[in-house]
Amino acid sequence: DIQMTQSPSSVSASVGDRVTITCRASQGISSWLAWYQQKPGKAPKLLIYAASGLQSGVPSRFSGSGSGTDFTLTISSLQPEDFATYYCQQANSFPRTFGQGTKVEIK
Amino acid sequence: QVQLQESGPGLVKPSETLSLTCTVSGGSISSYYWNWIRQPPGKGLEWIGNIYNSGSTDYNPSLKSRVTISVDTSKNQFSLKLSSVTAADTAVYYCASSRGVWFDPWGQGTLVTVSS
C-alpha cells in the first residue's frame, strides 16, 4: 500500500492567514492526488483533483501543487468557513489511501 | 446532480454481518465507480472498496476476506456487506461516486456501532 503522510497534524491560524499543508507519498504517484475538506459531522468534500485541478465551485483561494511524492495544499487567505480537517488521497494504485488529516484551527 | 444516501442498521452485534445500501438519485448507477469508505470516530478515512456497473470490484486487502460489494442497477443502488464484525468496525460508513479515481460526491454517512 502507498502510505500518505500529512504535516502538520494540526495548525492554528487566524482569518486572513496563508496556510500550507503538505502531503508526502511513500512512492511516486505522478499527479494522482486529491485534497478533501471535512467539517465536523459532515462528509468530506473534494477540493483539488489531479494535484492542482480546482473542483467546480471551490473558491480560488484554495490551490494545490506538486507531483511525484511531495504535494501541497495552500489556502491563500483563510476564511472563517475554512476551519476544518483536510485530507490528501492518492489514486495511483489500489488500495486508495488517505493521509491522516490536518486540522486547521482558529488561533 | 447525483446524490447518494446510505441506509441500514445503526447497531450490529459482534461476529454478525454489517449490511448497508447506498441509493443513487439524480443519475444512473450504470456509469462510474461506486465506493464505500469508512471513518472510525475521531479517526481518519479508510477506503473499503468499489464496484463498477459491470459488477467488477476492487477491495482493500486489509478487509478483502470479509467484504462484498454488489450493485442493483434496477433499483439504482449498491450495497456493502462486512462479515464477522468486531468493535474495530465501528465507524461512519460513507458511500461515494468516483469517475475512477476522485471521490465526488459523497453520501452524508451513517454511523454503525458494533456492540452486543
CSV table of C-alpha atoms in Angstrom, one decimal:
chain,number,residue,atom,x,y,z
A,1,ASP,CA,0.0,0.0,0.0
A,2,ILE,CA,1.1,3.6,-0.6
A,3,GLN,CA,1.4,5.5,2.7
A,4,MET,CA,0.3,9.1,2.7
A,5,THR,CA,1.8,11.3,5.4
A,6,GLN,CA,0.5,14.8,6.1
A,7,SER,CA,2.1,17.6,8.0
A,8,PRO,CA,1.4,19.2,10.2
A,9,SER,CA,-1.2,17.2,12.1
A,10,SER,CA,-2.8,20.5,13.2
A,11,VAL,CA,-2.2,24.2,12.6
A,12,SER,CA,-3.6,27.2,14.4
A,13,ALA,CA,-4.2,30.2,12.2
A,14,SER,CA,-6.1,33.4,12.0
A,15,VAL,CA,-8.5,34.7,9.4
A,16,GLY,CA,-6.6,36.1,6.6
A,17,ASP,CA,-3.5,33.9,7.1
A,18,ARG,CA,-1.9,31.9,4.4
A,19,VAL,CA,-1.9,28.2,5.3
A,20,THR,CA,0.1,25.5,3.7
A,21,ILE,CA,-0.4,21.7,4.3
A,22,THR,CA,2.0,19.1,2.9
A,23,CYS,CA,1.4,15.5,1.9
A,24,ARG,CA,4.1,13.0,1.1
A,25,ALA,CA,3.6,9.7,-0.6
A,26,SER,CA,5.7,6.7,0.2
A,27,GLN,CA,6.3,6.2,-3.5
A,28,GLY,CA,5.8,8.2,-6.6
A,29,ILE,CA,2.2,8.8,-7.6
A,30,SER,CA,2.7,11.3,-10.5
A,31,SER,CA,-0.2,13.7,-10.1
A,32,TRP,CA,-2.7,11.2,-8.9
A,33,LEU,CA,-3.6,13.2,-5.8
A,34,ALA,CA,-6.7,14.8,-4.4
A,35,TRP,CA,-7.4,17.0,-1.4
A,36,TYR,CA,-10.7,16.9,0.6
A,37,GLN,CA,-12.1,19.2,3.3
A,38,GLN,CA,-14.2,17.8,6.1
A,39,LYS,CA,-16.2,19.7,8.6
A,40,PRO,CA,-17.5,18.1,11.9
A,41,GLY,CA,-20.4,15.8,11.3
A,42,LYS,CA,-20.2,16.2,7.5
A,43,ALA,CA,-18.9,14.1,4.7
A,44,PRO,CA,-15.6,15.1,3.0
A,45,LYS,CA,-15.8,17.4,0.1
A,46,LEU,CA,-13.5,17.3,-2.9
A,47,LEU,CA,-11.4,20.5,-3.3
A,48,ILE,CA,-8.5,19.6,-5.6
A,49,TYR,CA,-8.0,16.8,-8.0
A,50,ALA,CA,-5.0,15.7,-10.1
A,51,ALA,CA,-2.8,17.6,-7.7
A,52,SER,CA,-3.7,21.0,-8.9
A,53,GLY,CA,-7.1,21.0,-10.5
A,54,LEU,CA,-9.7,23.1,-8.7
A,55,GLN,CA,-13.0,21.3,-8.3
A,56,SER,CA,-16.0,23.3,-9.6
A,57,GLY,CA,-17.5,25.6,-7.1
A,58,VAL,CA,-14.4,25.7,-4.8
A,59,PRO,CA,-13.1,29.2,-4.1
A,60,SER,CA,-9.9,30.2,-5.9
A,61,ARG,CA,-8.1,30.8,-2.5
A,62,PHE,CA,-7.5,27.0,-2.5
A,63,SER,CA,-4.7,25.7,-4.6
A,64,GLY,CA,-2.7,22.6,-4.9
A,65,SER,CA,0.7,21.8,-6.3
A,66,GLY,CA,3.3,19.0,-6.6
A,67,SER,CA,4.0,15.8,-8.3
A,68,GLY,CA,5.8,12.5,-7.7
A,69,THR,CA,5.9,12.2,-3.9
A,70,ASP,CA,5.5,15.7,-2.5
A,71,PHE,CA,2.4,17.8,-2.6
A,72,THR,CA,1.0,20.9,-1.0
A,73,LEU,CA,-2.4,22.4,-0.4
A,74,THR,CA,-2.4,26.2,0.1
A,75,ILE,CA,-5.2,28.4,1.4
A,76,SER,CA,-4.1,31.9,0.4
A,77,SER,CA,-6.3,33.9,2.8
A,78,LEU,CA,-8.0,31.8,5.5
A,79,GLN,CA,-11.7,32.4,5.9
A,80,PRO,CA,-13.9,31.5,8.8
A,81,GLU,CA,-15.6,28.7,6.8
A,82,ASP,CA,-12.2,27.1,6.1
A,83,PHE,CA,-11.7,25.9,9.7
A,84,ALA,CA,-11.9,22.1,9.1
A,85,THR,CA,-9.8,19.0,8.7
A,86,TYR,CA,-8.1,18.4,5.3
A,87,TYR,CA,-7.1,15.0,3.9
A,88,CYS,CA,-5.0,14.1,0.9
A,89,GLN,CA,-5.7,10.9,-1.1
A,90,GLN,CA,-3.7,9.0,-3.6
A,91,ALA,CA,-5.3,7.5,-6.7
A,92,ASN,CA,-2.2,6.0,-8.3
A,93,SER,CA,-3.0,2.5,-7.2
A,94,PHE,CA,-5.3,0.2,-5.2
A,95,PRO,CA,-6.0,0.3,-2.4
A,96,ARG,CA,-6.8,4.0,-2.4
A,97,THR,CA,-5.3,5.6,0.7
A,98,PHE,CA,-5.6,8.8,2.6
A,99,GLY,CA,-3.4,10.9,4.7
A,100,GLN,CA,-4.1,11.1,8.4
A,101,GLY,CA,-5.6,14.5,8.2
A,102,THR,CA,-4.6,18.1,9.1
A,103,LYS,CA,-6.9,20.1,11.4
A,104,VAL,CA,-7.0,23.8,10.8
A,105,GLU,CA,-8.0,25.5,14.0
A,106,ILE,CA,-8.7,29.1,15.0
A,107,LYS,CA,-5.8,30.9,16.6
B,1,GLN,CA,-26.7,16.4,-9.8
B,2,VAL,CA,-26.0,12.9,-8.4
B,3,GLN,CA,-26.9,12.4,-4.7
B,4,LEU,CA,-26.2,9.4,-2.6
B,5,GLN,CA,-27.9,8.2,0.6
B,6,GLU,CA,-26.7,5.4,2.9
B,7,SER,CA,-29.2,3.3,4.8
B,8,GLY,CA,-29.0,0.3,7.1
B,9,PRO,CA,-28.9,-0.8,10.8
B,10,GLY,CA,-27.1,1.5,13.1
B,11,LEU,CA,-26.3,-1.3,15.5
B,12,VAL,CA,-24.7,-4.7,14.7
B,13,LYS,CA,-23.7,-7.4,17.1
B,14,PRO,CA,-20.1,-8.7,17.2
B,15,SER,CA,-19.5,-11.6,14.8
B,16,GLU,CA,-22.5,-10.7,12.7
B,17,THR,CA,-22.6,-9.2,9.2
B,18,LEU,CA,-22.9,-5.4,8.7
B,19,SER,CA,-25.2,-4.6,5.7
B,20,LEU,CA,-25.6,-1.2,4.2
B,21,THR,CA,-27.2,0.2,1.0
B,22,CYS,CA,-26.5,3.3,-0.9
B,23,THR,CA,-29.3,4.8,-3.1
B,24,VAL,CA,-28.2,6.9,-6.0
B,25,SER,CA,-30.5,9.6,-7.3
B,26,GLY,CA,-30.2,12.3,-10.0
B,27,GLY,CA,-28.2,10.0,-12.2
B,28,SER,CA,-27.7,6.5,-13.4
B,29,ILE,CA,-25.7,3.9,-11.5
B,30,SER,CA,-24.7,2.4,-14.8
B,31,SER,CA,-21.8,4.8,-15.1
B,32,TYR,CA,-18.7,5.4,-13.0
B,33,TYR,CA,-17.4,3.6,-10.0
B,34,TRP,CA,-19.2,3.3,-6.7
B,35,ASN,CA,-17.3,3.2,-3.4
B,36,TRP,CA,-17.5,2.5,0.3
B,37,ILE,CA,-15.3,4.5,2.7
B,38,ARG,CA,-15.4,4.4,6.5
B,39,GLN,CA,-14.2,6.6,9.3
B,40,PRO,CA,-13.9,5.4,12.9
B,41,PRO,CA,-15.0,8.0,15.4
B,42,GLY,CA,-12.3,10.7,15.7
B,43,LYS,CA,-10.0,9.0,13.2
B,44,GLY,CA,-9.1,9.2,9.5
B,45,LEU,CA,-10.6,7.8,6.3
B,46,GLU,CA,-10.3,4.2,5.1
B,47,TRP,CA,-11.3,3.1,1.6
B,48,ILE,CA,-13.1,-0.2,1.7
B,49,GLY,CA,-13.7,-1.0,-2.0
B,50,ASN,CA,-15.6,-0.1,-5.1
B,51,ILE,CA,-17.7,-1.6,-7.8
B,52,TYR,CA,-18.3,-0.7,-11.5
B,53,ASN,CA,-21.6,-1.2,-13.1
B,54,SER,CA,-20.4,-4.3,-14.8
B,55,GLY,CA,-20.0,-5.8,-11.4
B,56,SER,CA,-16.2,-5.8,-11.3
B,57,THR,CA,-14.9,-4.9,-7.9
B,58,ASP,CA,-11.7,-3.8,-6.1
B,59,TYR,CA,-11.3,-4.3,-2.4
B,60,ASN,CA,-8.9,-3.1,0.3
B,61,PRO,CA,-6.7,-6.1,1.0
B,62,SER,CA,-7.0,-5.4,4.7
B,63,LEU,CA,-10.7,-6.1,4.5
B,64,LYS,CA,-11.0,-8.3,1.4
B,65,SER,CA,-11.7,-11.5,3.2
B,66,ARG,CA,-14.8,-10.0,4.9
B,67,VAL,CA,-16.2,-7.6,2.3
B,68,THR,CA,-18.7,-8.0,-0.5
B,69,ILE,CA,-19.9,-5.0,-2.6
B,70,SER,CA,-22.7,-5.6,-5.1
B,71,VAL,CA,-24.9,-3.4,-7.3
B,72,ASP,CA,-28.6,-3.5,-8.2
B,73,THR,CA,-29.0,-1.4,-11.4
B,74,SER,CA,-32.8,-1.9,-11.4
B,75,LYS,CA,-33.0,0.0,-8.1
B,76,ASN,CA,-30.1,2.3,-8.7
B,77,GLN,CA,-28.5,1.0,-5.5
B,78,PHE,CA,-25.2,-0.6,-4.4
B,79,SER,CA,-24.6,-2.4,-1.2
B,80,LEU,CA,-21.9,-3.3,1.3
B,81,LYS,CA,-21.6,-6.5,3.4
B,82,LEU,CA,-18.9,-6.8,6.0
B,83,SER,CA,-18.9,-10.1,7.8
B,84,SER,CA,-17.6,-11.1,11.3
B,85,VAL,CA,-17.6,-7.6,12.6
B,86,THR,CA,-15.9,-6.5,15.8
B,87,ALA,CA,-15.8,-3.3,17.8
B,88,ALA,CA,-13.0,-2.2,15.4
B,89,ASP,CA,-15.5,-1.9,12.6
B,90,THR,CA,-17.5,0.8,14.5
B,91,ALA,CA,-17.4,3.8,12.1
B,92,VAL,CA,-19.2,6.2,10.0
B,93,TYR,CA,-19.7,4.5,6.6
B,94,TYR,CA,-19.8,6.7,3.5
B,95,CYS,CA,-20.8,5.8,0.0
B,96,ALA,CA,-19.2,7.9,-2.7
B,97,SER,CA,-19.1,8.1,-6.5
B,98,SER,CA,-15.9,8.3,-8.5
B,99,ARG,CA,-15.0,8.6,-12.2
B,100,GLY,CA,-12.3,6.0,-11.4
B,101,VAL,CA,-10.2,8.0,-9.0
B,102,TRP,CA,-11.6,11.0,-7.3
B,103,PHE,CA,-14.4,10.6,-4.7
B,104,ASP,CA,-17.2,13.0,-5.5
B,105,PRO,CA,-20.0,13.3,-4.4
B,106,TRP,CA,-20.3,11.6,-1.1
B,107,GLY,CA,-23.3,10.5,0.9
B,108,GLN,CA,-23.9,12.1,4.3
B,109,GLY,CA,-22.6,9.0,6.1
B,110,THR,CA,-24.2,6.6,8.5
B,111,LEU,CA,-22.8,5.6,11.9
B,112,VAL,CA,-22.6,1.8,12.5
B,113,THR,CA,-21.8,0.7,16.1
B,114,VAL,CA,-20.7,-2.8,16.8
B,115,SER,CA,-21.9,-3.8,20.2
B,116,SER,CA,-23.8,-6.6,22.0
